[in-house]
């Protein structure tokens, strides 16, 4: 009869196994990440900041029932068994802003400091160049930097209210699901109002946020929201960069949708300029790079606090 082992014994065994793999293969460490896309992000990031080191990436592992399992919760199953030879890299979600003390490089846990890797992939300084990279056509249609500044300012106060309730342990007055519904803006506005730099999207979100804020002010008159702003500013949240802290998939999907529309417009304009030159039109589309692929391919490794925090944390590995 095969002896059964506990869940703790299961994860301790595999933690030791992955640590051993790094020794046998002469890697610096094995790194468990949430899934394949996260492995790509963290591999590029570790290679950038620690170019002399080599890492073995694990993007799924077995549950006690033998199922191939991904995700942050799977990574955290190993937290009591991590070491210099086996550590985890996870999305912060709300963990950083709610100051979960055990999420620390001293515990061999590395985090994004944004909600997820997708927020890093949408960092503001790179976005305006991507449509031109995808189409090889000069782009003057959509200003992503201006849009994300407006996006952040529109959602800022509602987000601070949301964080306040999470910070005090009230997950019903302004829940995560409700906040994510507010920022879910796919297919809400025709063509994402690209002609007006997405202004209709911003107005829609401002309206949703104001309705929610007004519904909170009466039952919670004593909340000092300015004090909350001051507190979360010490953690890096400002009215100009909230896009880095909202649910990453919502942001990423919106930016991809706008980016694709923008590229389509550029290609349409260029197609008109090419007239009846079918060969040139065919080549135009052959040379085009998918917007989402290019967005995921490029990472900005400096110029903002959240990436600088990652760099500082990774120094613990040296």
Tab-separated table of C-alpha atoms in Angstrom, residues 8-314:
chain	number	residue	atom	x	y	z
A	8	UNK	CA	2.818	20.272	3.249
A	9	UNK	CA	5.029	17.255	2.613
A	10	UNK	CA	4.057	17.350	-1.073
A	11	UNK	CA	5.159	20.961	-1.546
A	12	UNK	CA	8.267	20.532	0.593
A	13	UNK	CA	9.300	17.580	-1.588
A	14	UNK	CA	8.845	19.514	-4.836
A	15	UNK	CA	10.556	22.615	-3.451
A	16	UNK	CA	13.594	20.493	-2.644
A	17	UNK	CA	13.355	18.879	-6.076
A	18	UNK	CA	13.358	22.229	-7.928
A	19	UNK	CA	16.213	23.493	-5.761
A	20	UNK	CA	18.122	20.328	-6.626
A	21	UNK	CA	17.451	20.788	-10.339
A	22	UNK	CA	19.116	24.200	-10.212
A	23	UNK	CA	22.238	22.628	-8.685
A	24	UNK	CA	22.410	19.736	-11.147
A	25	UNK	CA	21.862	22.010	-14.169
A	26	UNK	CA	24.219	24.677	-12.781
A	27	UNK	CA	21.584	27.378	-12.664
A	28	UNK	CA	21.529	30.121	-10.053
A	29	UNK	CA	18.047	29.000	-8.993
A	30	UNK	CA	14.747	27.522	-10.108
A	31	UNK	CA	11.993	30.127	-10.312
A	32	UNK	CA	8.296	29.257	-10.031
A	33	UNK	CA	6.063	31.804	-11.801
A	34	UNK	CA	2.305	31.935	-12.331
A	35	UNK	CA	2.142	30.736	-15.938
A	36	UNK	CA	3.955	30.818	-19.288
A	37	UNK	CA	3.363	34.528	-20.015
A	38	UNK	CA	4.713	35.375	-16.572
A	39	UNK	CA	7.768	33.226	-17.284
A	40	UNK	CA	8.490	35.346	-20.371
A	41	UNK	CA	8.203	38.589	-18.369
A	42	UNK	CA	10.291	37.399	-15.439
A	43	UNK	CA	12.910	35.761	-17.636
A	44	UNK	CA	13.460	39.025	-19.508
A	45	UNK	CA	13.489	40.993	-16.262
A	46	UNK	CA	15.927	38.695	-14.473
A	47	UNK	CA	18.165	38.530	-17.533
A	48	UNK	CA	18.181	42.325	-17.749
A	49	UNK	CA	19.035	43.018	-14.117
A	50	UNK	CA	21.139	39.886	-13.487
A	51	UNK	CA	22.760	39.149	-16.862
A	52	UNK	CA	25.473	36.931	-15.368
A	53	UNK	CA	22.969	34.588	-13.702
A	54	UNK	CA	20.988	31.676	-15.208
A	55	UNK	CA	17.551	30.577	-14.046
A	56	UNK	CA	15.363	27.516	-14.533
A	57	UNK	CA	11.738	28.641	-14.916
A	58	UNK	CA	8.819	26.584	-13.642
A	59	UNK	CA	5.444	27.836	-14.907
A	60	UNK	CA	3.254	25.050	-13.553
A	61	UNK	CA	3.627	22.310	-10.976
A	62	UNK	CA	1.668	19.367	-9.648
A	63	UNK	CA	-1.037	19.707	-7.038
A	64	UNK	CA	-1.273	16.983	-4.358
A	65	UNK	CA	-3.877	15.314	-6.616
A	66	UNK	CA	-1.417	15.200	-9.502
A	67	UNK	CA	-2.975	17.992	-11.591
A	68	UNK	CA	-0.788	20.425	-13.531
A	69	UNK	CA	-1.574	23.681	-11.729
A	70	UNK	CA	-0.732	27.322	-12.465
A	71	UNK	CA	-1.441	30.646	-10.793
A	72	UNK	CA	-0.369	32.731	-7.846
A	73	UNK	CA	-1.981	30.516	-5.232
A	74	UNK	CA	-0.011	27.544	-6.530
A	75	UNK	CA	3.220	29.546	-6.232
A	76	UNK	CA	2.380	30.551	-2.672
A	77	UNK	CA	1.874	26.912	-1.669
A	78	UNK	CA	5.671	26.741	-1.612
A	79	UNK	CA	6.272	29.808	0.564
A	80	UNK	CA	7.421	27.853	3.642
A	81	UNK	CA	9.966	25.886	1.604
A	82	UNK	CA	11.686	28.550	-0.492
A	83	UNK	CA	15.426	29.139	-0.577
A	84	UNK	CA	18.234	30.801	-2.498
A	85	UNK	CA	17.962	27.872	-4.913
A	86	UNK	CA	14.185	27.962	-5.358
A	87	UNK	CA	12.092	31.120	-5.189
A	88	UNK	CA	8.817	32.453	-6.600
A	89	UNK	CA	7.870	35.532	-8.641
A	90	UNK	CA	4.222	36.583	-8.452
A	91	UNK	CA	1.797	39.340	-9.373
A	92	UNK	CA	1.238	41.715	-6.473
A	93	UNK	CA	-2.524	41.917	-6.994
A	94	UNK	CA	-3.402	43.974	-3.871
A	95	UNK	CA	-0.684	42.408	-1.721
A	96	UNK	CA	1.770	45.288	-1.980
A	97	UNK	CA	-0.781	48.058	-1.434
A	98	UNK	CA	-2.239	46.193	1.538
A	99	UNK	CA	1.300	45.640	2.838
A	100	UNK	CA	1.246	41.882	3.303
A	101	UNK	CA	4.433	41.537	5.316
A	102	UNK	CA	5.426	38.020	4.262
A	103	UNK	CA	5.625	38.987	0.562
A	104	UNK	CA	9.280	39.957	0.625
A	105	UNK	CA	12.592	39.090	-1.043
A	106	UNK	CA	13.887	38.174	2.412
A	107	UNK	CA	11.336	35.333	2.216
A	108	UNK	CA	12.399	34.498	-1.360
A	109	UNK	CA	9.166	35.979	-2.770
A	110	UNK	CA	9.465	38.558	-5.548
A	111	UNK	CA	6.514	40.623	-6.752
A	112	UNK	CA	5.544	43.002	-9.550
A	113	UNK	CA	4.539	45.982	-7.319
A	114	UNK	CA	1.949	46.706	-10.005
A	115	UNK	CA	-1.275	44.679	-10.008
A	116	UNK	CA	0.266	42.216	-12.463
A	117	UNK	CA	2.804	41.857	-15.264
A	118	UNK	CA	0.218	43.259	-17.701
A	119	UNK	CA	0.453	46.693	-16.076
A	120	UNK	CA	4.203	46.718	-16.689
A	121	UNK	CA	3.565	45.697	-20.292
A	122	UNK	CA	1.332	48.778	-20.635
A	123	UNK	CA	3.859	51.217	-19.172
A	124	UNK	CA	3.068	54.596	-20.586
A	125	UNK	CA	6.375	55.633	-22.170
A	126	UNK	CA	6.472	52.833	-24.750
A	127	UNK	CA	2.901	52.842	-26.034
A	128	UNK	CA	2.959	55.643	-28.598
A	129	UNK	CA	5.761	53.968	-30.565
A	130	UNK	CA	4.100	50.572	-30.915
A	131	UNK	CA	1.562	51.238	-33.729
A	132	UNK	CA	4.355	52.565	-35.939
A	133	UNK	CA	6.513	49.528	-35.118
A	134	UNK	CA	3.625	47.243	-36.056
A	135	UNK	CA	2.689	48.940	-39.314
A	136	UNK	CA	5.841	50.863	-40.301
A	137	UNK	CA	3.566	53.862	-40.773
A	138	UNK	CA	4.025	57.148	-38.909
A	139	UNK	CA	1.246	57.379	-36.327
A	140	UNK	CA	-0.499	60.600	-35.325
A	141	UNK	CA	-3.917	59.100	-34.585
A	142	UNK	CA	-3.948	58.207	-30.890
A	143	UNK	CA	-1.939	59.577	-27.961
A	144	UNK	CA	-1.709	56.691	-25.491
A	145	UNK	CA	0.169	58.749	-22.912
A	146	UNK	CA	-2.539	61.406	-22.787
A	147	UNK	CA	-5.205	58.701	-22.672
A	148	UNK	CA	-3.661	56.855	-19.729
A	149	UNK	CA	-3.141	60.089	-17.793
A	150	UNK	CA	-6.836	60.851	-18.301
A	151	UNK	CA	-7.755	57.248	-17.458
A	152	UNK	CA	-5.791	57.390	-14.214
A	153	UNK	CA	-7.221	60.730	-13.152
A	154	UNK	CA	-10.752	59.556	-13.938
A	155	UNK	CA	-10.516	56.459	-11.750
A	156	UNK	CA	-8.209	57.791	-9.019
A	157	UNK	CA	-10.675	58.861	-6.338
A	158	UNK	CA	-12.879	55.793	-6.759
A	159	UNK	CA	-9.790	53.608	-6.524
A	160	UNK	CA	-8.721	55.267	-3.271
A	161	UNK	CA	-12.201	54.623	-1.825
A	162	UNK	CA	-11.892	51.022	-2.978
A	163	UNK	CA	-8.477	50.631	-1.333
A	164	UNK	CA	-9.740	52.209	1.879
A	165	UNK	CA	-12.410	49.558	2.317
A	166	UNK	CA	-9.982	46.747	1.520
A	167	UNK	CA	-7.468	48.189	3.982
A	168	UNK	CA	-9.975	48.135	6.861
A	169	UNK	CA	-11.155	44.640	5.952
A	170	UNK	CA	-14.527	45.649	4.458
A	171	UNK	CA	-14.806	43.672	1.216
A	172	UNK	CA	-18.497	44.349	0.582
A	173	UNK	CA	-18.951	48.146	0.533
A	174	UNK	CA	-16.756	48.479	-2.567
A	175	UNK	CA	-15.704	44.983	-3.574
A	176	UNK	CA	-13.032	43.925	-6.039
A	177	UNK	CA	-15.689	42.597	-8.409
A	178	UNK	CA	-17.588	45.886	-8.335
A	179	UNK	CA	-14.467	47.928	-9.002
A	180	UNK	CA	-13.495	45.661	-11.898
A	181	UNK	CA	-16.952	46.113	-13.410
A	182	UNK	CA	-16.428	49.873	-13.320
A	183	UNK	CA	-13.170	49.641	-15.255
A	184	UNK	CA	-14.443	47.023	-17.715
A	185	UNK	CA	-14.704	49.205	-20.814
A	186	UNK	CA	-14.399	46.793	-23.741
A	187	UNK	CA	-17.001	47.370	-26.479
A	188	UNK	CA	-18.718	50.080	-24.414
A	189	UNK	CA	-17.885	52.862	-26.886
A	190	UNK	CA	-17.998	52.413	-30.701
A	191	UNK	CA	-14.451	52.169	-32.121
A	192	UNK	CA	-13.217	53.227	-28.660
A	193	UNK	CA	-13.704	56.842	-29.775
A	194	UNK	CA	-10.263	56.817	-31.359
A	195	UNK	CA	-11.026	59.990	-33.333
A	196	UNK	CA	-11.291	61.859	-30.010
A	197	UNK	CA	-8.436	60.036	-28.262
A	198	UNK	CA	-10.828	57.837	-26.329
A	199	UNK	CA	-12.566	60.740	-24.618
A	200	UNK	CA	-15.917	58.928	-24.596
A	201	UNK	CA	-14.294	56.050	-22.685
A	202	UNK	CA	-12.963	58.470	-20.083
A	203	UNK	CA	-16.346	60.162	-19.714
A	204	UNK	CA	-18.060	56.799	-19.283
A	205	UNK	CA	-15.616	55.777	-16.573
A	206	UNK	CA	-15.862	59.161	-14.829
A	207	UNK	CA	-19.624	58.769	-14.741
A	208	UNK	CA	-19.419	55.247	-13.294
A	209	UNK	CA	-16.880	56.360	-10.680
A	210	UNK	CA	-18.884	59.426	-9.645
A	211	UNK	CA	-22.045	57.379	-9.191
A	212	UNK	CA	-20.189	54.979	-6.892
A	213	UNK	CA	-18.404	57.719	-4.934
A	214	UNK	CA	-21.651	59.616	-4.350
A	215	UNK	CA	-23.295	56.421	-3.119
A	216	UNK	CA	-20.548	56.071	-0.476
A	217	UNK	CA	-20.374	59.614	0.859
A	218	UNK	CA	-23.729	59.476	2.663
A	219	UNK	CA	-23.322	56.173	4.568
A	220	UNK	CA	-19.614	56.856	5.258
A	221	UNK	CA	-19.382	60.605	6.028
A	222	UNK	CA	-16.386	60.258	8.347
A	223	UNK	CA	-14.007	58.727	5.818
A	224	UNK	CA	-11.068	61.098	5.319
A	225	UNK	CA	-10.332	60.305	1.712
A	226	UNK	CA	-7.549	62.922	1.541
A	227	UNK	CA	-5.745	61.106	4.341
A	228	UNK	CA	-6.101	57.868	2.373
A	229	UNK	CA	-4.631	59.559	-0.692
A	230	UNK	CA	-1.649	60.679	1.377
A	231	UNK	CA	-1.111	57.186	2.744
A	232	UNK	CA	-1.289	55.422	-0.612
A	233	UNK	CA	0.907	58.104	-2.179
A	234	UNK	CA	3.695	56.860	0.110
A	235	UNK	CA	3.282	53.489	-1.633
A	236	UNK	CA	3.515	55.082	-5.076
A	237	UNK	CA	-0.143	55.567	-6.056
A	238	UNK	CA	-0.870	58.967	-7.617
A	239	UNK	CA	-3.613	60.430	-9.774
A	240	UNK	CA	-1.369	60.033	-12.832
A	241	UNK	CA	-0.371	56.385	-12.467
A	242	UNK	CA	-3.393	54.483	-11.136
A	243	UNK	CA	-3.359	52.484	-14.376
A	244	UNK	CA	-0.376	50.595	-12.924
A	245	UNK	CA	-2.432	49.332	-9.973
A	246	UNK	CA	-5.835	48.399	-11.406
A	247	UNK	CA	-6.519	44.830	-12.536
A	248	UNK	CA	-3.939	44.224	-15.234
A	249	UNK	CA	-6.066	42.146	-17.590
A	250	UNK	CA	-8.709	44.895	-17.764
A	251	UNK	CA	-6.067	47.461	-18.666
A	252	UNK	CA	-4.177	45.202	-21.077
A	253	UNK	CA	-7.313	44.121	-22.949
A	254	UNK	CA	-8.396	47.752	-23.336
A	255	UNK	CA	-5.002	48.903	-24.600
A	256	UNK	CA	-4.829	45.973	-27.045
A	257	UNK	CA	-8.321	46.753	-28.366
A	258	UNK	CA	-7.457	50.430	-28.883
A	259	UNK	CA	-4.056	49.552	-30.347
A	260	UNK	CA	-5.556	47.161	-32.887
A	261	UNK	CA	-8.121	49.770	-33.959
A	262	UNK	CA	-5.351	52.319	-34.261
A	263	UNK	CA	-3.268	50.003	-36.448
A	264	UNK	CA	-6.303	49.190	-38.597
A	265	UNK	CA	-6.866	52.918	-39.179
A	266	UNK	CA	-3.217	53.418	-40.146
A	267	UNK	CA	-3.381	50.518	-42.596
A	268	UNK	CA	-6.649	51.786	-44.080
A	269	UNK	CA	-5.151	55.238	-44.677
A	270	UNK	CA	-2.022	53.754	-46.233
A	271	UNK	CA	-4.100	51.431	-48.414
A	272	UNK	CA	-5.947	54.444	-49.813
A	273	UNK	CA	-2.632	56.169	-50.557
A	274	UNK	CA	-1.379	53.081	-52.399
A	275	UNK	CA	-4.430	53.091	-54.649
A	276	UNK	CA	-4.613	50.151	-57.069
A	277	UNK	CA	-1.100	48.880	-56.389
A	278	UNK	CA	-2.167	45.415	-55.253
A	279	UNK	CA	1.370	44.163	-54.745
A	280	UNK	CA	2.199	47.063	-52.441
A	281	UNK	CA	-1.055	46.590	-50.511
A	282	UNK	CA	-0.346	42.876	-50.072
A	283	UNK	CA	3.170	43.660	-48.855
A	284	UNK	CA	1.748	46.245	-46.457
A	285	UNK	CA	-0.239	43.588	-44.629
A	286	UNK	CA	2.535	40.979	-44.890
A	287	UNK	CA	4.930	43.297	-43.062
A	288	UNK	CA	2.473	44.110	-40.276
A	289	UNK	CA	3.253	42.847	-36.763
A	290	UNK	CA	0.380	41.960	-34.444
A	291	UNK	CA	-0.168	44.720	-31.891
A	292	UNK	CA	-0.571	42.378	-28.924
A	293	UNK	CA	2.634	40.526	-29.776
A	294	UNK	CA	4.629	43.748	-29.911
A	295	UNK	CA	3.036	45.038	-26.711
A	296	UNK	CA	4.089	41.874	-24.874
A	297	UNK	CA	7.531	41.823	-26.437
A	298	UNK	CA	8.825	45.143	-25.136
A	299	UNK	CA	9.454	45.866	-21.447
A	300	UNK	CA	10.608	49.197	-20.027
A	301	UNK	CA	13.255	48.505	-17.394
A	302	UNK	CA	13.563	51.928	-15.808
A	303	UNK	CA	12.041	55.326	-15.264
A	304	UNK	CA	9.312	54.380	-12.811
A	305	UNK	CA	9.223	53.317	-9.197
A	306	UNK	CA	7.570	49.928	-9.542
A	307	UNK	CA	10.265	48.562	-11.853
A	308	UNK	CA	12.952	50.146	-9.683
A	309	UNK	CA	11.538	48.268	-6.671
A	310	UNK	CA	11.861	45.000	-8.609
A	311	UNK	CA	15.477	45.838	-9.444
A	312	UNK	CA	16.231	46.571	-5.784
A	313	UNK	CA	14.613	43.292	-4.696
A	314	UNK	CA	16.572	41.267	-7.226
